[in-house]
Short mmCIF file of C-alpha atoms and ligand atoms in Angstrom, two decimals:
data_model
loop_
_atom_site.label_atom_id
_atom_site.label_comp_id
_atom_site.label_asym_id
_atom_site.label_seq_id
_atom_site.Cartn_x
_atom_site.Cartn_y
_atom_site.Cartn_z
CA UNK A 199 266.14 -87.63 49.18
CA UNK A 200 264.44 -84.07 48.23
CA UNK A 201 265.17 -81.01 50.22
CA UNK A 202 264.33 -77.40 49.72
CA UNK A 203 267.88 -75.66 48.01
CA UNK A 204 268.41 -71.99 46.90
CA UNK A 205 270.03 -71.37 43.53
CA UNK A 206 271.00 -68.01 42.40
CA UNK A 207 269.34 -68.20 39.04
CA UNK A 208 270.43 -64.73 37.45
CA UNK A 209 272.22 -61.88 39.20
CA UNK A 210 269.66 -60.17 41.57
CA UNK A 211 267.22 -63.84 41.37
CA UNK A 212 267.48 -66.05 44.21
CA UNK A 213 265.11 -69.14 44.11
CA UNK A 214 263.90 -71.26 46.33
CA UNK A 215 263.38 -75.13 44.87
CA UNK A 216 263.31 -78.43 45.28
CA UNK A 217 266.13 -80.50 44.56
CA UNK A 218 267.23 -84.34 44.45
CA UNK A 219 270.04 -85.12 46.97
CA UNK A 220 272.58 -88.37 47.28
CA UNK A 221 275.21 -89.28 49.44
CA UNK A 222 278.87 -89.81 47.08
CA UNK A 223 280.74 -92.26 48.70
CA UNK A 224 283.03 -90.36 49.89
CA UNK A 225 280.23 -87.18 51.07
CA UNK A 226 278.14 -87.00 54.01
CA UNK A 227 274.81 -85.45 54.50
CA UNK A 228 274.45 -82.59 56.82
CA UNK A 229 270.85 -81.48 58.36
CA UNK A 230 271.59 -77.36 58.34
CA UNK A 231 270.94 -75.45 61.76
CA UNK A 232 271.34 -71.95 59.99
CA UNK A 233 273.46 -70.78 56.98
CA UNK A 234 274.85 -67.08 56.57
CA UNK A 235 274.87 -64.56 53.23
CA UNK A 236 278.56 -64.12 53.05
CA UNK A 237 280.24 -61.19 51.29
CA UNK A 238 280.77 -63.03 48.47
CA UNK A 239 277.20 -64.47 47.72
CA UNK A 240 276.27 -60.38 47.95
CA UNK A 241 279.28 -59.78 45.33
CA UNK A 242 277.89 -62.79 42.65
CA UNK A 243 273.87 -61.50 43.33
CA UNK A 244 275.32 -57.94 42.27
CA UNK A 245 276.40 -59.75 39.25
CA UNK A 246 279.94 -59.98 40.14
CA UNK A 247 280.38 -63.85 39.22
CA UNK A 248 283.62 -65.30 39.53
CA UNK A 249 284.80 -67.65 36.52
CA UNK A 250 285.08 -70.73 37.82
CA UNK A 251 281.70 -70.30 38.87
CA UNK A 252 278.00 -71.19 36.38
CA UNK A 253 274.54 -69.89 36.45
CA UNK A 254 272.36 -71.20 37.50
CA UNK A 255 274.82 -71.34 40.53
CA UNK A 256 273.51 -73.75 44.33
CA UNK A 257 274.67 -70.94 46.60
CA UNK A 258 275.43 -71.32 49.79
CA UNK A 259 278.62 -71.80 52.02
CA UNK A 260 278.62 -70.54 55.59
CA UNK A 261 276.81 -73.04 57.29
CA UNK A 262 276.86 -76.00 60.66
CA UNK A 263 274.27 -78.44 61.39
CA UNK A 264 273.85 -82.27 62.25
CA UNK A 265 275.28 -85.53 60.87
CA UNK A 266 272.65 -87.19 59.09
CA UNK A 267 274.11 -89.83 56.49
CA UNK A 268 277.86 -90.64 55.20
CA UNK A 269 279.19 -92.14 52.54
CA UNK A 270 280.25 -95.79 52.09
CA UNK A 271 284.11 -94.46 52.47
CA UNK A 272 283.43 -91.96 55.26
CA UNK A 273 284.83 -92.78 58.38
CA UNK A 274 285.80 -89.37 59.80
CA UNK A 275 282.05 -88.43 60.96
CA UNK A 276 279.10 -90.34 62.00
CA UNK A 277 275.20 -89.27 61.88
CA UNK A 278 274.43 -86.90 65.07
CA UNK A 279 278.14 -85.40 64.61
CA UNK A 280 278.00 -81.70 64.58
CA UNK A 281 279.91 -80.24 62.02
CA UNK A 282 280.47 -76.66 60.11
CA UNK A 283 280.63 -76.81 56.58
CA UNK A 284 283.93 -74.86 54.38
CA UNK A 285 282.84 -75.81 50.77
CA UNK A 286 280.33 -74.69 48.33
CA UNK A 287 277.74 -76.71 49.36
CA UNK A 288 274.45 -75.30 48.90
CA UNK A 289 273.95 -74.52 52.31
CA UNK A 290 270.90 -72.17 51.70
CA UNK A 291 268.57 -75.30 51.98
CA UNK A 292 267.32 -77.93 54.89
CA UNK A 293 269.61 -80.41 53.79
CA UNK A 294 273.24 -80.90 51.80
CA UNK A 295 275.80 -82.99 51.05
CA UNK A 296 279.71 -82.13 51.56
CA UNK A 297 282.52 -83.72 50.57
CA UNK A 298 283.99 -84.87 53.72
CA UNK A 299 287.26 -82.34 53.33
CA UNK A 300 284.96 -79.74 53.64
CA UNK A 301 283.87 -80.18 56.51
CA UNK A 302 284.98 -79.55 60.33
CA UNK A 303 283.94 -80.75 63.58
CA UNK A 304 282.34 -78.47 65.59
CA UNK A 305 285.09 -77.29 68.66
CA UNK A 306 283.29 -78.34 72.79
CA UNK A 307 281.64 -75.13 73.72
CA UNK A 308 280.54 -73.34 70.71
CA UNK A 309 277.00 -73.05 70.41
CA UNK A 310 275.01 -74.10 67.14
CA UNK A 311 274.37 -70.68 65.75
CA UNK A 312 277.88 -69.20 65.91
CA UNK A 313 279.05 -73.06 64.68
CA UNK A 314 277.47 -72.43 61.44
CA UNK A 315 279.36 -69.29 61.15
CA UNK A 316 282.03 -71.17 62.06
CA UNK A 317 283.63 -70.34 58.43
CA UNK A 318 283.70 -66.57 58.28
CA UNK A 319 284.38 -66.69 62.24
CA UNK A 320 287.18 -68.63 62.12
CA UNK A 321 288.67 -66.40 58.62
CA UNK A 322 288.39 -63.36 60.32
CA UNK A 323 289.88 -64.36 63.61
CA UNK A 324 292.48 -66.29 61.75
CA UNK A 325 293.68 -62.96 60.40
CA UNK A 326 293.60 -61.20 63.14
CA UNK A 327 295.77 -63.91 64.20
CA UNK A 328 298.35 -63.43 61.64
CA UNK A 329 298.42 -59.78 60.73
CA UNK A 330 301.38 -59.34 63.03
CA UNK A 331 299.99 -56.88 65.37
CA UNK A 332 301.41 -56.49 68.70
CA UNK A 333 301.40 -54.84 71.60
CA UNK A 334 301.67 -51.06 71.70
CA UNK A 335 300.67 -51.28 67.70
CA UNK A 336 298.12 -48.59 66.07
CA UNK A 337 296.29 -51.28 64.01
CA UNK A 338 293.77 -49.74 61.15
CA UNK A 339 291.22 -52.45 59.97
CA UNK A 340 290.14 -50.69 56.77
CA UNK A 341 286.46 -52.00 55.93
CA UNK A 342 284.13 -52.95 59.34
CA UNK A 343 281.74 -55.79 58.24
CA UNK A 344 281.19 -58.85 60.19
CA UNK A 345 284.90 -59.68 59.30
CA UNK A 346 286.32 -56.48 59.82
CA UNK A 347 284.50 -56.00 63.13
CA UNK A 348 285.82 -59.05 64.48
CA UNK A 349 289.58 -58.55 63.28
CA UNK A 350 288.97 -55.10 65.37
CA UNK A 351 287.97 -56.58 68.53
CA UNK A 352 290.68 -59.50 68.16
CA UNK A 353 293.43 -57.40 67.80
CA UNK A 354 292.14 -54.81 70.73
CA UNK A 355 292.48 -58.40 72.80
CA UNK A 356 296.26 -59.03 71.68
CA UNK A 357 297.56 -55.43 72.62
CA UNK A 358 296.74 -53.01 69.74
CA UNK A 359 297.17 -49.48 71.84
CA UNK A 360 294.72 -48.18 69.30
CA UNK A 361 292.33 -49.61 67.14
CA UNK A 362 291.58 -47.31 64.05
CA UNK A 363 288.27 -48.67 62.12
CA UNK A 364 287.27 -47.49 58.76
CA UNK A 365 284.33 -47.61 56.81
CA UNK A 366 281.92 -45.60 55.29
CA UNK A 367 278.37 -46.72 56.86
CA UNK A 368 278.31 -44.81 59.80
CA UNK A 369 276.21 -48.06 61.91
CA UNK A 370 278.98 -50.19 61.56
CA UNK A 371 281.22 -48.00 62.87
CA UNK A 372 279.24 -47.32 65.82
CA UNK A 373 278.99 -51.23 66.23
CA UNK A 374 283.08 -51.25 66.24
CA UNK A 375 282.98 -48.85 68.80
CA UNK A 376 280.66 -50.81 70.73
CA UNK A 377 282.38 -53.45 70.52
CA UNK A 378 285.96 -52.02 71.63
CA UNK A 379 287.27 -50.07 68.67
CA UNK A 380 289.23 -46.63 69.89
CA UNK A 381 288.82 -44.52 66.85
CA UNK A 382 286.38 -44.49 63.92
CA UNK A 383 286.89 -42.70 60.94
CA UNK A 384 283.67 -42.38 58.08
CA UNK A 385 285.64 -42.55 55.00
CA UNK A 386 282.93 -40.31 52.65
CA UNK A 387 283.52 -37.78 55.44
CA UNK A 388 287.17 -37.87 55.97
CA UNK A 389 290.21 -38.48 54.26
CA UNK A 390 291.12 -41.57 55.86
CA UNK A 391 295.21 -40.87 54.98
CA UNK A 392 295.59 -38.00 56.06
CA UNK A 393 293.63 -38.77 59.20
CA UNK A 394 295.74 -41.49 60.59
CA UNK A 395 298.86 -39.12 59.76
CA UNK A 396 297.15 -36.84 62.31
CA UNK A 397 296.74 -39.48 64.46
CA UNK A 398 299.90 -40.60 64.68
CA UNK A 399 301.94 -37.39 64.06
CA UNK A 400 303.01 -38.54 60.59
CA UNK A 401 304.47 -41.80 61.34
CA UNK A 402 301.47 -43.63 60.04
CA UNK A 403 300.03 -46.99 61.53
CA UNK A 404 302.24 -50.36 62.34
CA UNK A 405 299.81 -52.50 60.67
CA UNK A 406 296.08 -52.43 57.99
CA UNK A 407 294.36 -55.00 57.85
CA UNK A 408 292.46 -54.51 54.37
CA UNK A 409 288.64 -55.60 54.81
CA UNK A 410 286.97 -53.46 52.29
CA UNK A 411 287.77 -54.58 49.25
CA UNK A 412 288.22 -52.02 46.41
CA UNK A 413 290.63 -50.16 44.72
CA UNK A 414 290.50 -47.07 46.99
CA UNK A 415 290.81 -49.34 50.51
CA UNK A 416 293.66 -50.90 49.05
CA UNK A 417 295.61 -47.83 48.05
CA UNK A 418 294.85 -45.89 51.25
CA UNK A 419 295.80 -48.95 53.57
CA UNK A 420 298.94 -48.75 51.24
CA UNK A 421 299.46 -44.47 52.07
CA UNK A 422 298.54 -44.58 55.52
CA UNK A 423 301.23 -47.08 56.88
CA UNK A 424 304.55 -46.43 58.78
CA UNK A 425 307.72 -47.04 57.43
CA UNK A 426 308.10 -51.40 57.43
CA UNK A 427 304.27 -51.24 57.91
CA UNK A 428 302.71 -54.37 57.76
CA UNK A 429 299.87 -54.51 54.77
CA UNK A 430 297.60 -57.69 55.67
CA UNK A 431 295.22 -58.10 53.16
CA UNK A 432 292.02 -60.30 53.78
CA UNK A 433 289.34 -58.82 51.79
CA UNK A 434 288.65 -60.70 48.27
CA UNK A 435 289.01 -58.59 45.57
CA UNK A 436 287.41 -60.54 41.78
CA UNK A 437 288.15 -57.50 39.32
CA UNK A 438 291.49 -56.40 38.00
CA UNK A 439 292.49 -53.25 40.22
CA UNK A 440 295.07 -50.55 39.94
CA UNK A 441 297.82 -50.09 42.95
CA UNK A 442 299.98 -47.54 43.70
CA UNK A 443 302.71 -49.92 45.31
CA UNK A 444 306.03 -47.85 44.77
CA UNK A 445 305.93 -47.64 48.28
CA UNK A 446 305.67 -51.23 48.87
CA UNK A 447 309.54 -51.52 47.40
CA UNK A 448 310.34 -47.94 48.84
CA UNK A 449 309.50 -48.00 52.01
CA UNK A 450 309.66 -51.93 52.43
CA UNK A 451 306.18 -52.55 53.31
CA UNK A 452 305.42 -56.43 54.62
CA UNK A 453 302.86 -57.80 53.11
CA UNK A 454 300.89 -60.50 53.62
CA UNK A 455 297.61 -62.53 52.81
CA UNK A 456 295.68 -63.99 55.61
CA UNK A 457 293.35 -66.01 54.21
CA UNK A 458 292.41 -69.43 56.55
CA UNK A 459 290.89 -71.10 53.75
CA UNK A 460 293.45 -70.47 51.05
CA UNK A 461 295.70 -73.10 53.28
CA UNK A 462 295.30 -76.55 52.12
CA UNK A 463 292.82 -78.65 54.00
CA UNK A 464 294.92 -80.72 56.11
CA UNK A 465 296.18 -77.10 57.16
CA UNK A 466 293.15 -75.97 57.97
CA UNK A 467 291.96 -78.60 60.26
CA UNK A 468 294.82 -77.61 62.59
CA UNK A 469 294.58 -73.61 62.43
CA UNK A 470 290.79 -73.70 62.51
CA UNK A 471 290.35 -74.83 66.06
CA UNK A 472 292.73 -72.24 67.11
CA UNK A 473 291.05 -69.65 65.28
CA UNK A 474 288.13 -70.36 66.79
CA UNK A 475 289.00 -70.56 70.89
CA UNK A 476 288.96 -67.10 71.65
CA UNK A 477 285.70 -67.01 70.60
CA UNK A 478 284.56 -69.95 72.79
CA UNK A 479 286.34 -68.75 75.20
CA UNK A 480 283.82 -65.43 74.77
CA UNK A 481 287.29 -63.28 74.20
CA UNK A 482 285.41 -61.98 70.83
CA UNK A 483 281.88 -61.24 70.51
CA UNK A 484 280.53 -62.06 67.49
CA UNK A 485 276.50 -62.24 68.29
CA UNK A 486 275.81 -58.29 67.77
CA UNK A 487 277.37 -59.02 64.00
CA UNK A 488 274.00 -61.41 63.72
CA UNK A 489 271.88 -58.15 62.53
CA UNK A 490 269.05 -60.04 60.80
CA UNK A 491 267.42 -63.64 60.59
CA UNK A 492 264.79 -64.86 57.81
CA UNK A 493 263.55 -68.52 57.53
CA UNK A 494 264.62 -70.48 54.94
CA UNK A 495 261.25 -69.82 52.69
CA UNK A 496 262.51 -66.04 52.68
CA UNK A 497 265.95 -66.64 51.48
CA UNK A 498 265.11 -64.50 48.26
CA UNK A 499 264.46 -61.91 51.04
CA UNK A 500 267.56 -62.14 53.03
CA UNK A 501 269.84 -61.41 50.04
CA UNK A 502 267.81 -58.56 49.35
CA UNK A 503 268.47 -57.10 52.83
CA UNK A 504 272.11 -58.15 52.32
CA UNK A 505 271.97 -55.91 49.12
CA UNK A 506 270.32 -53.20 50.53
CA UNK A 507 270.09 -52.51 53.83
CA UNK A 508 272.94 -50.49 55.46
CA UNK A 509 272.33 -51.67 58.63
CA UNK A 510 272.91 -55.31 57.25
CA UNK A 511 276.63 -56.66 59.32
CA UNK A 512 275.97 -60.35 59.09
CA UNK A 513 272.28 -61.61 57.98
CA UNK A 514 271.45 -65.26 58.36
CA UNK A 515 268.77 -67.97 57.21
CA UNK A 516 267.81 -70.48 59.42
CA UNK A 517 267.39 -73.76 57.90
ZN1 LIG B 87 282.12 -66.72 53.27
#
C-alpha cells in the first residue's frame, strides 16, 4: 500500500513523500493516531546524526495508533488492537509497519493521544522510577523538557521534600513549577552548583537526575551532589564529552543509567506497564508538555518549531 512518510533528507530538510509499504511476515501495520518530535529527531535535524544511522533517514519513533494488518507469523496483535510503537518506524506518516517487538499494547485507561507518547512517557517515568529517590530526598532534575518535567513531578509524588529543576529557558521552568516543582534555578542566570550548596547548607542534593544533555549538565549534576549522591543519568549524550569524575571514586558517587528502552525487549514489556500507571492513574500530568500540534502535511513545520521555538516542551503531528 502507499502512505504519506517523512524522511529527513539532509540536516535541517524534512520531506514529506510518498512511499510503498508491506507487511514482513513477522511486522504488522499500524494506522498512526499522532506521532511526537522527540529530542533526538531535533539532535539528527541539527545535524547531529548518530552512526548507525543513513541519510536519507524515515524518521519517526514516538508514536500509537490502530491495528490494521499483521504478518503471516504475527500472532501477538490483531487489526483494531491499539498499540504504541518503540522502534524506528517512520512514524511521521499515516501509516507504518513495525516489527512486532517493537511494539506494545496500549495499557486500559490511557487515552489515544498520551498512548502515542507512550514511548517518551513511559522513559521518563521509568527513571523517575529508578533514580532512587526517596522520601525526605532534595532531588535536582538537571534539564526540564518533556522528560525532565515529568521525572520532576514523579519524584514530587514518591516523597522528594524538594524538587530542584534546572534549565536555562525560563518557560519551562515556569511549567515545572506549575506543575509541582519547589525550586527553579535559570542556569545562564545562576550558578547552578553553588546554588544547591546554598540550598542545602553545603551538603549538596541526595540525588540528579541528568536530563540536559551536555558536557556542562553532566559535570554540575556531578559538583552539586552530597556525599554517596546518587548520579542518574537519562539524557542521551552522541558526542565524546569531557568529565570531571574524581569525585565519582572520591566521594563514592552511585551512578546509574535509567534508560527503559536500553532493557531488552522481553524486559520492557514488563516495566513498561508499570511505568506507565501513574500516569493513568492521572498521578503525573503530562498534557501541558503537549505545547504544539501540526497536521501531518506540516511535519517540515513542526521540526522547525522543535528547532526553534523556546516555548517548544513536547510538539506533536497528528497523523
Ligand atoms: Zn524518543
Amino acid at each position: 500500500m502507499k502512505t504519506r512518510a517523512t524522511q529527513l533528507k539532509a540536516p535541517g530538510q524534512i520531506v514529506l513523500v510518498e512511499r510503498e509499504l508491506t507487511v514482513g511476515p513477522e511486522e504488522v501495520l499500524v494506522k498512526g493516531h499522532l506521532s511526537g518530535v522527540c529530542g533526538s529527531d531535533k539532535a539528527m535535524y541539527r545535524g547531529d546524526i548518530p552512526e548507525k544511522i543513513r541519510l536519507p533517514f524515515w524518521i519517526g519513533h514516538e508514536s500509537g495508533g490502530m491495528v490494521v494488518e499483521v504478518g503471516s507469523k504475527v500472532r501477538e496483535f490483531q487489526p483494531g488492537d491499539k498499540v504504541m510503537a518503540f522502534n524506528w518506524c517512520n512514524t511521521f506518516a499515516d501509516y507504518y509497519t513495525v516489527p512486532v517487538s517493537g511494539l506494545q499494547p496500549v495499557p486500559d485507561g490511557l487515552d489515544m493521544d498520551l498512548a502515542s507518547l507512550g514511548e517518551p512517557i513511559a522513559c521518563a517515568m521509568y527513571s523517575a522510577l529508578t533514580c532512587g529517590a526517596q522520601l525526605g530526598d532534595v532531588v535536582v532534575v538537571y534539564g526540564v523538557g518533556f522528560a525532565g518535567s515529568i521525572i520532576a513531578q514523579a519524584v514530587k509524588r514518591m516523597g522528594a521534600h524538594k524538587v530542584v529543576v534546572i534549565d536555562v529557558a525560563e518557560h519551562k521552568l515556569a511549567i515545572a513549577r506549575r506543575l509541582g516543582s519547589d525550586v527553579l534555578i535559570n542556569a545562564r542566570t545562576l550558578d547552578p552548583v553553588q546554588a544547591l550548596r546554598d540550598l542545602t547548607k553545603g551538603r549538596g542534593a541526595d540525588v540528579v537526575v541528568e536530563a540536559a544533555g551536555s558536557e556542562t549538565s553532566m559535570n554540575q549534576a556531578t559538583a552539586m551532589l552530597k556525599h554517596n549522591g546518587i548520579l542518574a543519568l537519562y539524557s542521551w549524550i552522541t558526542q565524546p564529552v569531557t568529565l570531571n569524575i574524581g569525585r565519582w571514586h572520591d566521594d563514592g558517587l552511585q551512578i546509574r543509567t535509567t534508560g527503559l528502552v536500553h532493557h531488552t525487549e522481553q524486559e520492557r514489556v514488563i516495566w513498561t506497564p508499570w511505568a506507565l500507571r501513574p500516569v493513568v492513574q492521572g498521578q503525573v500530568d503530562v498534557r501541558p508538555l503537549i505545547t504544539h500540534e501540526f497536521p501531518l502535511e506540516k511535519v517540515a513545520e513542526a521540526f522547525e518549531v522543535a528547532d526553534r521555538d523556546p516555548a517548544a516542551v513536547k510538539v506533536v503531528v497528528r497523523t
